[in-house]
CSV table of C-alpha atoms in Angstrom, one decimal:
chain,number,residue,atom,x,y,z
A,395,UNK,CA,191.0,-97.6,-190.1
A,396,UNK,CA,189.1,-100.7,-191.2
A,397,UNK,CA,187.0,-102.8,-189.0
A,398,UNK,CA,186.6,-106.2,-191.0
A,399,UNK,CA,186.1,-109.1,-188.1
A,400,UNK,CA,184.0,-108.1,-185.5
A,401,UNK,CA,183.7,-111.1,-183.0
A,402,UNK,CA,181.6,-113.7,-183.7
A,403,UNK,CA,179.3,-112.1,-187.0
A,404,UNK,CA,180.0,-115.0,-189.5
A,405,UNK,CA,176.8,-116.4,-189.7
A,406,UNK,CA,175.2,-113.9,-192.3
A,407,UNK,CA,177.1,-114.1,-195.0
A,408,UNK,CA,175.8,-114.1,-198.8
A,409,UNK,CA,176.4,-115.2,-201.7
A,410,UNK,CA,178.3,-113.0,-204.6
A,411,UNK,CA,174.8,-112.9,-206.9
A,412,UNK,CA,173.1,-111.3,-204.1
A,413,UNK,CA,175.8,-108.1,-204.0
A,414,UNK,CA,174.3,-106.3,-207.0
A,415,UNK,CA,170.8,-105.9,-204.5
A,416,UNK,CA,172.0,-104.0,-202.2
A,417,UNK,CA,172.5,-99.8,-202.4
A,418,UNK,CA,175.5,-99.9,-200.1
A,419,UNK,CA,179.2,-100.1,-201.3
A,420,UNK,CA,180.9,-103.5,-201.8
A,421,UNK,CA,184.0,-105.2,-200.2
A,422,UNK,CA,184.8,-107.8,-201.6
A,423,UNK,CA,187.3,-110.8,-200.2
A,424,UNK,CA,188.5,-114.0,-202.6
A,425,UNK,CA,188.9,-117.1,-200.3
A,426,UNK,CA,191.4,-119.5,-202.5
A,427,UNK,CA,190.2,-123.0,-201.0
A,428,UNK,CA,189.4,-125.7,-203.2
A,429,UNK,CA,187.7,-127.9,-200.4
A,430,UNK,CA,184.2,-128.1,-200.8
A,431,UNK,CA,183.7,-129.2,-197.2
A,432,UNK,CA,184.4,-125.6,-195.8
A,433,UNK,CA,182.1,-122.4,-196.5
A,434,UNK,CA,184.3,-119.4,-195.7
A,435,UNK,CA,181.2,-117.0,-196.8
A,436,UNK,CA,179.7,-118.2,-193.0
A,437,UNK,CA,182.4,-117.6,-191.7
A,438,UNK,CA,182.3,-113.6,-192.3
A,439,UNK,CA,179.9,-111.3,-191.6
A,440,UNK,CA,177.4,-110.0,-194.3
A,441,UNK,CA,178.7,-106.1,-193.7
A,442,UNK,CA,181.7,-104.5,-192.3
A,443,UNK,CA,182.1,-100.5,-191.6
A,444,UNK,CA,185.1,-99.0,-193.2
A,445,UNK,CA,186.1,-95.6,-192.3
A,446,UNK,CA,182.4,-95.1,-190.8
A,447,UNK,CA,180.6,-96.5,-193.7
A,448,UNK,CA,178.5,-99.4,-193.8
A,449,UNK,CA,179.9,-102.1,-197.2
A,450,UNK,CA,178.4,-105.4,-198.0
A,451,UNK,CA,180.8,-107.8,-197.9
A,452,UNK,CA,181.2,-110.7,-200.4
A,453,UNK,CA,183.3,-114.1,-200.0
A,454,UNK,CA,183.8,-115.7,-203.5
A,455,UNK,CA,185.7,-119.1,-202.7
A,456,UNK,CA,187.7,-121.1,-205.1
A,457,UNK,CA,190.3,-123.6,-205.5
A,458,UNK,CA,193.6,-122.2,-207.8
A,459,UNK,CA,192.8,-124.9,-210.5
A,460,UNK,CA,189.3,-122.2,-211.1
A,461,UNK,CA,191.5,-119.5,-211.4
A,462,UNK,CA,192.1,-117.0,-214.0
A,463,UNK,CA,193.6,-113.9,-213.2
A,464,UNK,CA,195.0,-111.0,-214.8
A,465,UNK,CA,196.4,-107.4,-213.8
A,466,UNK,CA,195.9,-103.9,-214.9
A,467,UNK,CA,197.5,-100.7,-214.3
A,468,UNK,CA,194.3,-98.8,-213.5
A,469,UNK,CA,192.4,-99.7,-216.1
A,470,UNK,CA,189.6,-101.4,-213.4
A,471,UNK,CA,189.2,-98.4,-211.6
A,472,UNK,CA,190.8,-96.7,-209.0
A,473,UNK,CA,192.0,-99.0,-206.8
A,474,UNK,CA,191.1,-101.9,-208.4
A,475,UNK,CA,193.9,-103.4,-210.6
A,476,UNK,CA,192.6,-107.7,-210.5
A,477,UNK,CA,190.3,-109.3,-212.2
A,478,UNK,CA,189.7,-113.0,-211.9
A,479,UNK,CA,187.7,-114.9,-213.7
A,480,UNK,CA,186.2,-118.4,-212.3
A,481,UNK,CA,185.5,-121.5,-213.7
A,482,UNK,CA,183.2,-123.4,-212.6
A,483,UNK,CA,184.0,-126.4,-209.6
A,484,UNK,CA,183.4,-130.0,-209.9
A,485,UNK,CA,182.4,-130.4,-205.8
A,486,UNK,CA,180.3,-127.1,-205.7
A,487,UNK,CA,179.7,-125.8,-201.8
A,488,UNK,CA,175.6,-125.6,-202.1
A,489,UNK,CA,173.8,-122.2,-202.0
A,490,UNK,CA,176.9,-120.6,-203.9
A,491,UNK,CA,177.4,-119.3,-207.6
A,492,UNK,CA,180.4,-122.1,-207.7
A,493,UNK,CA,178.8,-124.3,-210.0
A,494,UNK,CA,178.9,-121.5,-213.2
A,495,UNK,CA,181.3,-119.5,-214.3
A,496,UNK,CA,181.9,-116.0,-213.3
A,497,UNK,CA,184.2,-112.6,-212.7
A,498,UNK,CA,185.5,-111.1,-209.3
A,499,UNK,CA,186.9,-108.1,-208.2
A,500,UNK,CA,189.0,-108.5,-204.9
A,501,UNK,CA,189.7,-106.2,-202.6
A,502,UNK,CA,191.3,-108.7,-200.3
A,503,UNK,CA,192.9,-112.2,-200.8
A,504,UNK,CA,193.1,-114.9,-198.3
């Protein structure tokens, strides 16, 4: 079973660019919420253990105006049949990749 929100562990989050550094699978959540006045990457931890293994996990926030998203059978991967591509916001939060454009694999929408 998953174990995604341990209490308290939202302080450690990172930003997407930094998910290519690490050796460890990815998990990786899309946060639609255009307000630049909330960071939901603090608010989740920067790992989570699923089924007993240790995942980075990734918060890649956006407003639906920066959204571009299509569907695939399988052709992603196993498991992973959305791809969404984001434009760039006018109110980037600071110390995110908001401000360019850029592609994102969810595993979980909020």
């Amino acid at each position: 079973m998953m174990r995604l929100f341990g209490a308290g562990g939202g302080s450690g989050a990172r930003a997407p660019s930094e998910q290519q550094t690490s050796a460890r699978p990815t998990k990786n959540v899309l946060v639609i919420d255009a307000s630049s006045k909330r960071s939901w990457a603090s608010r989740f931890p920067s790992t989570v253990e699923v089924d007993g293994v240790e995942h980075s996990f990734v918060v890649e926030q956006v407003g639906w105006e920066n959204i571009r998203l299509t569907a695939y059978p399988d052709a992603v991967g196993p498991g992973r049949h959305v791809v969404c591509d984001l434009t760039p916001s006018l109110k980037p939060i600071e110390g995110t990749n908001q401000h360019r454009l850029r592609t994102f694999l969810p595993d979980f929408v909020l």
